[in-house]
Amino acid sequence: MKHLISPKLDFLLIGGLSILFYIITYLIPIKLIKLDYIFVMWVLAFFVNSPHFIISYQIFYLEHRNDLFSNNRLLLSGIIIPIALLMIISLGMLYNSKMAFLLLLFSMFFSVGWHYIKQAYGCFIVYSGIQGYFLSSDQVKLIKFSLYSLWIISFFNIFTSSSVKDFWGLSYSTPAIFIEVRTYLSLFSLVFAVPITLILISNTVKNNANISLTAMTPLICIFLWLSPAFYNEVYFYMIPFFHSLQYILFTYTYTKSKTKNKKSKIFQYWGIAFIVGALFFHLIPSTLDSNFNFGNDISPNIFLISFIFFINIHHYFIDNCLWRRENEKVRQHIKSS
């Protein structure tokens, strides 16, 4: 089988929809968009983004609950990182330290690009392998180098503006240390698409193996998501949603194989993900923020940003374990789907 769910649905979820909406938002001027797109994306986050975080927790702790203390990587991601995050959040609240929450905010900004890059690369490699398209180790290394370079440039781009910004009531500013090279960062980010393109062309010609559009789509998407050259104000708020759709393609495939396609078991996985996601990202933090006058000097949504920072950053470390090539416990369910 050369697809995960179906050829068309795979293409849409892995990034086809993302590309389509980028084109739409690029062609329509912002002033003509009357829709409150930020609110729309918040609603979609409730149904898609939140469950995608929680499903990673289920897979990680169910698959590795007996291995957490026997593997250093699992120990770091499953025990040490969440304890460290809880300590920073607790101390930040106890001492009313805005600096602690700014540290978490910029840690999230730094690691989100890393997470997006790794997911895009993983989607590309797994889907190419499913379809019988393989690369040499040197080609893989060069693609990784190009993608990681794109990530670093996207992070540097944050520091091309010194305006005061707001994240759920947490005000912050960034030093514009790269403002003089802003244009060069945009152009330089596109340079790293060249070696990836040349590798795919060379490998196709040399081995007479055609790579499908679906397999290439994650690589196209990651440049739309992270390259400063493709920044679009409306599309920017859509990126987490499309990232989550991409994630759901593979986690649904995992749960389908893990449960041997038993609909009740699949519903149990995703039902829990939806309910817990609603609790942790909406109901619990909003209730706490409404009833406790705590940390208002930092943000009126102190509990909400705490949940967001903890789950986002921890999720990145969890995924760094889940989707590794050597993780046979997860890999077998993608291969056997």
mmCIF file of C-alpha atoms in Angstrom:
data_model
loop_
_atom_site.group_PDB
_atom_site.id
_atom_site.type_symbol
_atom_site.label_atom_id
_atom_site.label_comp_id
_atom_site.label_asym_id
_atom_site.label_seq_id
_atom_site.Cartn_x
_atom_site.Cartn_y
_atom_site.Cartn_z
ATOM 1 C CA MET A 1 0.000 0.000 0.000
ATOM 2 C CA LYS A 2 1.476 3.333 -1.082
ATOM 3 C CA HIS A 3 -0.675 5.612 1.045
ATOM 4 C CA LEU A 4 -1.744 5.974 4.691
ATOM 5 C CA ILE A 5 -5.469 6.758 4.504
ATOM 6 C CA SER A 6 -6.154 7.458 0.828
ATOM 7 C CA PRO A 7 -4.069 9.170 -1.886
ATOM 8 C CA LYS A 8 -6.227 12.316 -1.999
ATOM 9 C CA LEU A 9 -6.718 12.675 1.744
ATOM 10 C CA ASP A 10 -3.041 12.024 2.402
ATOM 11 C CA PHE A 11 -2.110 14.851 0.027
ATOM 12 C CA LEU A 12 -4.522 17.305 1.631
ATOM 13 C CA LEU A 13 -3.514 16.512 5.213
ATOM 14 C CA ILE A 14 0.228 16.309 4.662
ATOM 15 C CA GLY A 15 0.254 19.842 3.256
ATOM 16 C CA GLY A 16 -1.905 20.142 0.150
ATOM 17 C CA LEU A 17 -4.522 22.225 1.996
ATOM 18 C CA SER A 18 -1.764 24.373 3.461
ATOM 19 C CA ILE A 19 -0.408 25.233 0.017
ATOM 20 C CA LEU A 20 -3.896 25.926 -1.326
ATOM 21 C CA PHE A 21 -4.689 28.366 1.489
ATOM 22 C CA TYR A 22 -1.335 30.076 1.114
ATOM 23 C CA ILE A 23 -2.167 30.797 -2.513
ATOM 24 C CA ILE A 24 -5.635 32.060 -1.556
ATOM 25 C CA THR A 25 -4.328 34.380 1.196
ATOM 26 C CA TYR A 26 -1.570 35.609 -1.106
ATOM 27 C CA LEU A 27 -3.995 36.528 -3.883
ATOM 28 C CA ILE A 28 -6.598 38.226 -1.660
ATOM 29 C CA PRO A 29 -5.516 41.605 -0.189
ATOM 30 C CA ILE A 30 -5.792 41.771 3.627
ATOM 31 C CA LYS A 31 -8.111 44.783 3.477
ATOM 32 C CA LEU A 32 -10.659 42.689 1.581
ATOM 33 C CA ILE A 33 -10.698 39.975 4.244
ATOM 34 C CA LYS A 34 -13.626 40.858 6.502
ATOM 35 C CA LEU A 35 -13.545 37.560 8.400
ATOM 36 C CA ASP A 36 -12.036 37.560 11.893
ATOM 37 C CA TYR A 37 -9.430 35.006 10.865
ATOM 38 C CA ILE A 38 -7.726 34.997 14.281
ATOM 39 C CA PHE A 39 -10.965 33.927 15.950
ATOM 40 C CA VAL A 40 -11.629 31.345 13.220
ATOM 41 C CA MET A 41 -8.202 29.796 13.776
ATOM 42 C CA TRP A 42 -8.821 29.790 17.542
ATOM 43 C CA VAL A 43 -12.030 27.793 16.975
ATOM 44 C CA LEU A 44 -10.227 25.372 14.669
ATOM 45 C CA ALA A 45 -7.499 25.022 17.289
ATOM 46 C CA PHE A 46 -10.134 23.801 19.728
ATOM 47 C CA PHE A 47 -11.049 20.920 17.416
ATOM 48 C CA VAL A 48 -7.671 20.139 15.839
ATOM 49 C CA ASN A 49 -4.619 21.703 17.506
ATOM 50 C CA SER A 50 -5.471 20.775 21.106
ATOM 51 C CA PRO A 51 -6.207 17.071 20.385
ATOM 52 C CA HIS A 52 -3.000 16.784 18.355
ATOM 53 C CA PHE A 53 -0.990 17.670 21.478
ATOM 54 C CA ILE A 54 -2.825 15.250 23.734
ATOM 55 C CA ILE A 55 -2.623 12.316 21.317
ATOM 56 C CA SER A 56 1.180 12.611 21.479
ATOM 57 C CA TYR A 57 0.994 12.247 25.274
ATOM 58 C CA GLN A 58 -1.129 9.129 24.957
ATOM 59 C CA ILE A 59 1.180 7.479 22.453
ATOM 60 C CA PHE A 60 4.353 8.432 24.335
ATOM 61 C CA TYR A 61 3.357 7.372 27.835
ATOM 62 C CA LEU A 62 1.407 4.261 26.776
ATOM 63 C CA GLU A 63 4.198 2.962 24.553
ATOM 64 C CA HIS A 64 7.099 3.898 26.840
ATOM 65 C CA ARG A 65 5.673 3.749 30.367
ATOM 66 C CA ASN A 66 7.970 0.828 31.198
ATOM 67 C CA ASP A 67 11.086 2.307 29.557
ATOM 68 C CA LEU A 68 11.209 5.817 31.030
ATOM 69 C CA PHE A 69 14.006 5.080 33.501
ATOM 70 C CA SER A 70 16.019 2.725 31.296
ATOM 71 C CA ASN A 71 16.568 5.074 28.363
ATOM 72 C CA ASN A 72 18.245 8.466 28.801
ATOM 73 C CA ARG A 73 16.353 10.143 25.975
ATOM 74 C CA LEU A 74 13.006 8.908 27.314
ATOM 75 C CA LEU A 75 13.984 9.908 30.847
ATOM 76 C CA LEU A 76 14.846 13.429 29.685
ATOM 77 C CA SER A 77 11.660 13.917 27.663
ATOM 78 C CA GLY A 78 9.245 12.022 29.883
ATOM 79 C CA ILE A 79 10.402 12.986 33.383
ATOM 80 C CA ILE A 80 13.122 15.662 33.561
ATOM 81 C CA ILE A 81 11.726 18.199 31.063
ATOM 82 C CA PRO A 82 8.180 18.309 32.538
ATOM 83 C CA ILE A 83 9.586 18.650 36.081
ATOM 84 C CA ALA A 84 11.879 21.493 34.937
ATOM 85 C CA LEU A 85 8.996 23.262 33.200
ATOM 86 C CA LEU A 86 6.758 22.932 36.257
ATOM 87 C CA MET A 87 9.517 24.352 38.451
ATOM 88 C CA ILE A 88 10.032 27.385 36.200
ATOM 89 C CA ILE A 89 6.290 28.069 36.034
ATOM 90 C CA SER A 90 5.833 27.590 39.793
ATOM 91 C CA LEU A 91 8.762 29.836 40.694
ATOM 92 C CA GLY A 92 7.605 32.402 38.133
ATOM 93 C CA MET A 93 4.192 32.546 39.782
ATOM 94 C CA LEU A 94 5.557 32.442 43.342
ATOM 95 C CA TYR A 95 7.961 35.338 42.803
ATOM 96 C CA ASN A 96 5.773 37.142 40.248
ATOM 97 C CA SER A 97 8.661 36.899 37.782
ATOM 98 C CA LYS A 98 7.869 38.078 34.299
ATOM 99 C CA MET A 99 11.376 37.041 33.282
ATOM 100 C CA ALA A 100 10.540 33.371 33.936
ATOM 101 C CA PHE A 101 7.586 33.538 31.570
ATOM 102 C CA LEU A 102 9.561 35.438 28.936
ATOM 103 C CA LEU A 103 12.162 32.669 29.144
ATOM 104 C CA LEU A 104 9.421 30.117 28.451
ATOM 105 C CA LEU A 105 7.960 32.251 25.649
ATOM 106 C CA PHE A 106 11.258 32.559 23.784
ATOM 107 C CA SER A 107 12.058 28.904 24.450
ATOM 108 C CA MET A 108 8.776 28.074 22.735
ATOM 109 C CA PHE A 109 9.571 30.417 19.833
ATOM 110 C CA PHE A 110 12.993 28.804 19.455
ATOM 111 C CA SER A 111 11.819 25.202 19.676
ATOM 112 C CA VAL A 112 8.684 25.510 17.524
ATOM 113 C CA GLY A 113 10.774 25.934 14.362
ATOM 114 C CA TRP A 114 12.877 22.927 15.356
ATOM 115 C CA HIS A 115 9.683 20.936 15.858
ATOM 116 C CA TYR A 116 8.177 22.012 12.523
ATOM 117 C CA ILE A 117 11.396 21.172 10.689
ATOM 118 C CA LYS A 118 11.658 17.719 12.223
ATOM 119 C CA GLN A 119 8.023 16.934 11.459
ATOM 120 C CA ALA A 120 8.272 18.097 7.843
ATOM 121 C CA TYR A 121 11.442 16.057 7.357
ATOM 122 C CA GLY A 122 9.873 13.014 9.009
ATOM 123 C CA CYS A 123 6.725 13.244 6.874
ATOM 124 C CA PHE A 124 8.877 13.478 3.759
ATOM 125 C CA ILE A 125 11.107 10.516 4.673
ATOM 126 C CA VAL A 126 8.296 8.233 5.850
ATOM 127 C CA TYR A 127 6.005 8.937 2.925
ATOM 128 C CA SER A 128 8.863 8.595 0.423
ATOM 129 C CA GLY A 129 9.769 5.252 1.974
ATOM 130 C CA ILE A 130 6.167 4.041 1.780
ATOM 131 C CA GLN A 131 6.257 4.777 -1.939
ATOM 132 C CA GLY A 132 9.651 3.145 -2.481
ATOM 133 C CA TYR A 133 11.680 6.332 -2.931
ATOM 134 C CA PHE A 134 14.942 6.289 -0.943
ATOM 135 C CA LEU A 135 17.920 8.592 -0.454
ATOM 136 C CA SER A 136 21.566 7.994 0.408
ATOM 137 C CA SER A 137 22.896 8.930 3.844
ATOM 138 C CA ASP A 138 24.836 11.878 2.373
ATOM 139 C CA GLN A 139 21.715 13.179 0.641
ATOM 140 C CA VAL A 140 19.756 12.896 3.890
ATOM 141 C CA LYS A 141 22.453 14.810 5.775
ATOM 142 C CA LEU A 142 22.407 17.654 3.242
ATOM 143 C CA ILE A 143 18.612 17.897 3.368
ATOM 144 C CA LYS A 144 18.737 18.002 7.174
ATOM 145 C CA PHE A 145 21.413 20.705 7.078
ATOM 146 C CA SER A 146 19.314 22.795 4.700
ATOM 147 C CA LEU A 147 16.190 22.456 6.842
ATOM 148 C CA TYR A 148 17.959 23.224 10.106
ATOM 149 C CA SER A 149 19.504 26.300 8.486
ATOM 150 C CA LEU A 150 16.023 27.439 7.475
ATOM 151 C CA TRP A 151 14.911 27.024 11.091
ATOM 152 C CA ILE A 152 17.764 29.166 12.441
ATOM 153 C CA ILE A 153 17.053 31.902 9.896
ATOM 154 C CA SER A 154 13.364 31.879 10.820
ATOM 155 C CA PHE A 155 14.320 32.343 14.481
ATOM 156 C CA PHE A 156 16.727 35.184 13.663
ATOM 157 C CA ASN A 157 13.912 36.850 11.746
ATOM 158 C CA ILE A 158 12.067 37.382 15.044
ATOM 159 C CA PHE A 159 14.785 39.896 15.896
ATOM 160 C CA THR A 160 14.229 42.158 12.884
ATOM 161 C CA SER A 161 11.600 44.261 14.647
ATOM 162 C CA SER A 162 11.619 46.034 18.012
ATOM 163 C CA SER A 163 7.886 46.666 18.367
ATOM 164 C CA VAL A 164 6.078 45.669 21.579
ATOM 165 C CA LYS A 165 4.028 42.517 21.089
ATOM 166 C CA ASP A 166 1.459 40.609 23.096
ATOM 167 C CA PHE A 167 0.985 36.898 23.766
ATOM 168 C CA TRP A 168 -2.280 36.305 25.637
ATOM 169 C CA GLY A 169 -1.669 39.369 27.790
ATOM 170 C CA LEU A 170 2.075 38.762 28.236
ATOM 171 C CA SER A 171 3.730 41.814 26.698
ATOM 172 C CA TYR A 172 7.196 41.395 25.250
ATOM 173 C CA SER A 173 9.583 43.067 22.836
ATOM 174 C CA THR A 174 12.522 41.829 20.816
ATOM 175 C CA PRO A 175 15.786 43.662 20.145
ATOM 176 C CA ALA A 176 16.038 44.448 16.424
ATOM 177 C CA ILE A 177 19.593 43.162 16.165
ATOM 178 C CA PHE A 178 19.073 41.784 12.643
ATOM 179 C CA ILE A 179 17.039 44.645 11.205
ATOM 180 C CA GLU A 180 19.879 45.702 8.890
ATOM 181 C CA VAL A 181 20.022 42.253 7.284
ATOM 182 C CA ARG A 182 16.298 41.579 7.176
ATOM 183 C CA THR A 183 16.188 41.408 3.375
ATOM 184 C CA TYR A 184 19.235 39.182 3.267
ATOM 185 C CA LEU A 185 17.664 36.749 5.744
ATOM 186 C CA SER A 186 14.646 36.407 3.444
ATOM 187 C CA LEU A 187 16.806 35.778 0.394
ATOM 188 C CA PHE A 188 19.225 33.505 2.242
ATOM 189 C CA SER A 189 16.360 31.335 3.482
ATOM 190 C CA LEU A 190 15.494 30.529 -0.139
ATOM 191 C CA VAL A 191 19.048 29.438 -0.885
ATOM 192 C CA PHE A 192 18.542 26.277 1.154
ATOM 193 C CA ALA A 193 15.734 25.156 -1.132
ATOM 194 C CA VAL A 194 18.334 24.769 -3.918
ATOM 195 C CA PRO A 195 20.301 21.767 -2.554
ATOM 196 C CA ILE A 196 17.055 19.990 -1.641
ATOM 197 C CA THR A 197 15.702 20.501 -5.159
ATOM 198 C CA LEU A 198 18.965 19.368 -6.767
ATOM 199 C CA ILE A 199 19.094 16.243 -4.588
ATOM 200 C CA LEU A 200 15.567 15.216 -5.546
ATOM 201 C CA ILE A 201 16.221 15.825 -9.252
ATOM 202 C CA SER A 202 19.571 14.015 -9.157
ATOM 203 C CA ASN A 203 18.180 11.055 -7.241
ATOM 204 C CA THR A 204 15.223 10.765 -9.609
ATOM 205 C CA VAL A 205 17.401 10.836 -12.725
ATOM 206 C CA LYS A 206 20.147 8.592 -11.351
ATOM 207 C CA ASN A 207 17.869 5.900 -9.912
ATOM 208 C CA ASN A 208 14.986 6.309 -12.348
ATOM 209 C CA ALA A 209 12.674 6.701 -9.340
ATOM 210 C CA ASN A 210 9.886 9.231 -9.357
ATOM 211 C CA ILE A 211 8.958 10.962 -6.134
ATOM 212 C CA SER A 212 5.286 11.773 -5.701
ATOM 213 C CA LEU A 213 3.920 15.268 -5.157
ATOM 214 C CA THR A 214 2.471 14.099 -1.832
ATOM 215 C CA ALA A 215 5.915 13.115 -0.537
ATOM 216 C CA MET A 216 7.411 16.463 -1.595
ATOM 217 C CA THR A 217 4.572 18.528 -0.135
ATOM 218 C CA PRO A 218 5.921 18.707 3.466
ATOM 219 C CA LEU A 219 9.171 20.185 2.137
ATOM 220 C CA ILE A 220 7.269 22.813 0.160
ATOM 221 C CA CYS A 221 5.131 23.629 3.197
ATOM 222 C CA ILE A 222 8.031 24.114 5.585
ATOM 223 C CA PHE A 223 9.423 26.892 3.400
ATOM 224 C CA LEU A 224 5.994 28.551 3.287
ATOM 225 C CA TRP A 225 5.775 28.252 7.067
ATOM 226 C CA LEU A 226 9.263 29.377 8.101
ATOM 227 C CA SER A 227 10.930 31.341 5.324
ATOM 228 C CA PRO A 228 10.678 35.132 5.906
ATOM 229 C CA ALA A 229 10.367 35.489 2.124
ATOM 230 C CA PHE A 230 6.909 33.864 2.220
ATOM 231 C CA TYR A 231 5.567 35.612 5.325
ATOM 232 C CA ASN A 232 1.867 36.409 5.080
ATOM 233 C CA GLU A 233 0.042 38.059 7.978
ATOM 234 C CA VAL A 234 -3.189 36.106 7.536
ATOM 235 C CA TYR A 235 -1.543 32.793 6.692
ATOM 236 C CA PHE A 236 0.756 33.073 9.739
ATOM 237 C CA TYR A 237 -2.171 32.338 12.062
ATOM 238 C CA MET A 238 -3.122 29.266 10.023
ATOM 239 C CA ILE A 239 0.233 27.501 10.259
ATOM 240 C CA PRO A 240 -0.361 25.671 13.602
ATOM 241 C CA PHE A 241 -3.645 24.326 12.222
ATOM 242 C CA PHE A 242 -2.022 22.893 9.092
ATOM 243 C CA HIS A 243 0.867 21.555 11.146
ATOM 244 C CA SER A 244 -1.688 19.720 13.305
ATOM 245 C CA LEU A 245 -3.450 18.256 10.257
ATOM 246 C CA GLN A 246 -0.106 16.919 9.088
ATOM 247 C CA TYR A 247 0.441 15.375 12.511
ATOM 248 C CA ILE A 248 -3.020 13.846 12.614
ATOM 249 C CA LEU A 249 -2.404 11.998 9.335
ATOM 250 C CA PHE A 250 0.343 9.955 10.989
ATOM 251 C CA THR A 251 -1.129 9.665 14.484
ATOM 252 C CA TYR A 252 -4.458 8.486 13.069
ATOM 253 C CA THR A 253 -2.545 5.909 11.046
ATOM 254 C CA TYR A 254 -0.779 4.836 14.238
ATOM 255 C CA THR A 255 -3.998 4.525 16.281
ATOM 256 C CA LYS A 256 -5.724 2.675 13.453
ATOM 257 C CA SER A 257 -2.924 0.089 13.334
ATOM 258 C CA LYS A 258 -2.442 -0.071 17.105
ATOM 259 C CA THR A 259 -6.131 -0.822 17.681
ATOM 260 C CA LYS A 260 -6.299 -3.148 14.663
ATOM 261 C CA ASN A 261 -8.845 -0.767 13.156
ATOM 262 C CA LYS A 262 -11.371 -1.293 15.940
ATOM 263 C CA LYS A 263 -13.587 1.770 15.721
ATOM 264 C CA SER A 264 -14.420 1.807 19.441
ATOM 265 C CA LYS A 265 -10.729 1.813 20.370
ATOM 266 C CA ILE A 266 -9.909 4.512 17.804
ATOM 267 C CA PHE A 267 -12.775 6.603 19.154
ATOM 268 C CA GLN A 268 -11.399 6.104 22.661
ATOM 269 C CA TYR A 269 -7.973 7.472 21.652
ATOM 270 C CA TRP A 270 -9.379 10.536 19.925
ATOM 271 C CA GLY A 271 -12.244 11.077 22.343
ATOM 272 C CA ILE A 272 -9.777 11.327 25.201
ATOM 273 C CA ALA A 273 -7.555 13.628 23.114
ATOM 274 C CA PHE A 274 -10.458 15.981 22.394
ATOM 275 C CA ILE A 275 -11.795 16.081 25.964
ATOM 276 C CA VAL A 276 -8.403 16.494 27.649
ATOM 277 C CA GLY A 277 -7.377 19.071 25.039
ATOM 278 C CA ALA A 278 -10.515 21.092 25.788
ATOM 279 C CA LEU A 279 -9.825 20.851 29.517
ATOM 280 C CA PHE A 280 -6.127 21.778 29.426
ATOM 281 C CA PHE A 281 -6.226 24.488 26.764
ATOM 282 C CA HIS A 282 -9.572 26.093 27.577
ATOM 283 C CA LEU A 283 -11.765 25.089 30.522
ATOM 284 C CA ILE A 284 -9.242 24.618 33.337
ATOM 285 C CA PRO A 285 -6.978 27.635 32.630
ATOM 286 C CA SER A 286 -9.895 29.976 31.891
ATOM 287 C CA THR A 287 -11.601 28.915 35.149
ATOM 288 C CA LEU A 288 -8.417 29.453 37.161
ATOM 289 C CA ASP A 289 -7.753 32.844 35.535
ATOM 290 C CA SER A 290 -11.332 33.937 36.224
ATOM 291 C CA ASN A 291 -11.354 32.922 39.873
ATOM 292 C CA PHE A 292 -7.828 33.668 41.066
ATOM 293 C CA ASN A 293 -6.332 37.146 40.963
ATOM 294 C CA PHE A 294 -2.871 35.745 40.506
ATOM 295 C CA GLY A 295 0.034 37.040 38.431
ATOM 296 C CA ASN A 296 -1.898 39.887 36.799
ATOM 297 C CA ASP A 297 1.321 41.921 36.652
ATOM 298 C CA ILE A 298 2.592 39.293 34.224
ATOM 299 C CA SER A 299 -0.593 38.472 32.321
ATOM 300 C CA PRO A 300 -4.330 38.365 33.130
ATOM 301 C CA ASN A 301 -4.182 34.913 31.529
ATOM 302 C CA ILE A 302 -1.320 33.595 33.650
ATOM 303 C CA PHE A 303 -2.710 30.061 33.923
ATOM 304 C CA LEU A 304 -3.548 29.877 30.220
ATOM 305 C CA ILE A 305 -0.041 30.854 29.114
ATOM 306 C CA SER A 306 1.385 28.430 31.679
ATOM 307 C CA PHE A 307 -0.576 25.543 30.164
ATOM 308 C CA ILE A 308 0.371 26.669 26.643
ATOM 309 C CA PHE A 309 4.090 26.941 27.425
ATOM 310 C CA PHE A 310 4.235 23.650 29.311
ATOM 311 C CA ILE A 311 2.336 21.545 26.775
ATOM 312 C CA ASN A 312 3.947 23.088 23.675
ATOM 313 C CA ILE A 313 7.549 22.802 24.840
ATOM 314 C CA HIS A 314 7.050 19.357 26.378
ATOM 315 C CA HIS A 315 5.303 18.185 23.196
ATOM 316 C CA TYR A 316 8.388 19.070 21.146
ATOM 317 C CA PHE A 317 10.585 16.866 23.334
ATOM 318 C CA ILE A 318 8.045 14.032 23.341
ATOM 319 C CA ASP A 319 7.931 14.060 19.557
ATOM 320 C CA ASN A 320 11.703 14.020 19.379
ATOM 321 C CA CYS A 321 11.466 10.538 20.935
ATOM 322 C CA LEU A 322 8.282 9.235 19.343
ATOM 323 C CA TRP A 323 9.149 9.584 15.688
ATOM 324 C CA ARG A 324 12.784 8.550 15.663
ATOM 325 C CA ARG A 325 13.830 5.882 13.179
ATOM 326 C CA GLU A 326 14.955 3.552 15.962
ATOM 327 C CA ASN A 327 11.623 3.735 17.801
ATOM 328 C CA GLU A 328 10.313 0.437 16.534
ATOM 329 C CA LYS A 329 7.284 0.508 18.871
ATOM 330 C CA VAL A 330 5.814 3.390 16.907
ATOM 331 C CA ARG A 331 7.432 2.719 13.561
ATOM 332 C CA GLN A 332 5.851 -0.708 13.148
ATOM 333 C CA HIS A 333 2.357 0.793 13.298
ATOM 334 C CA ILE A 334 3.116 3.259 10.518
ATOM 335 C CA LYS A 335 4.681 0.534 8.369
ATOM 336 C CA SER A 336 1.898 -1.963 8.947
ATOM 337 C CA SER A 337 -0.948 0.503 8.375
#
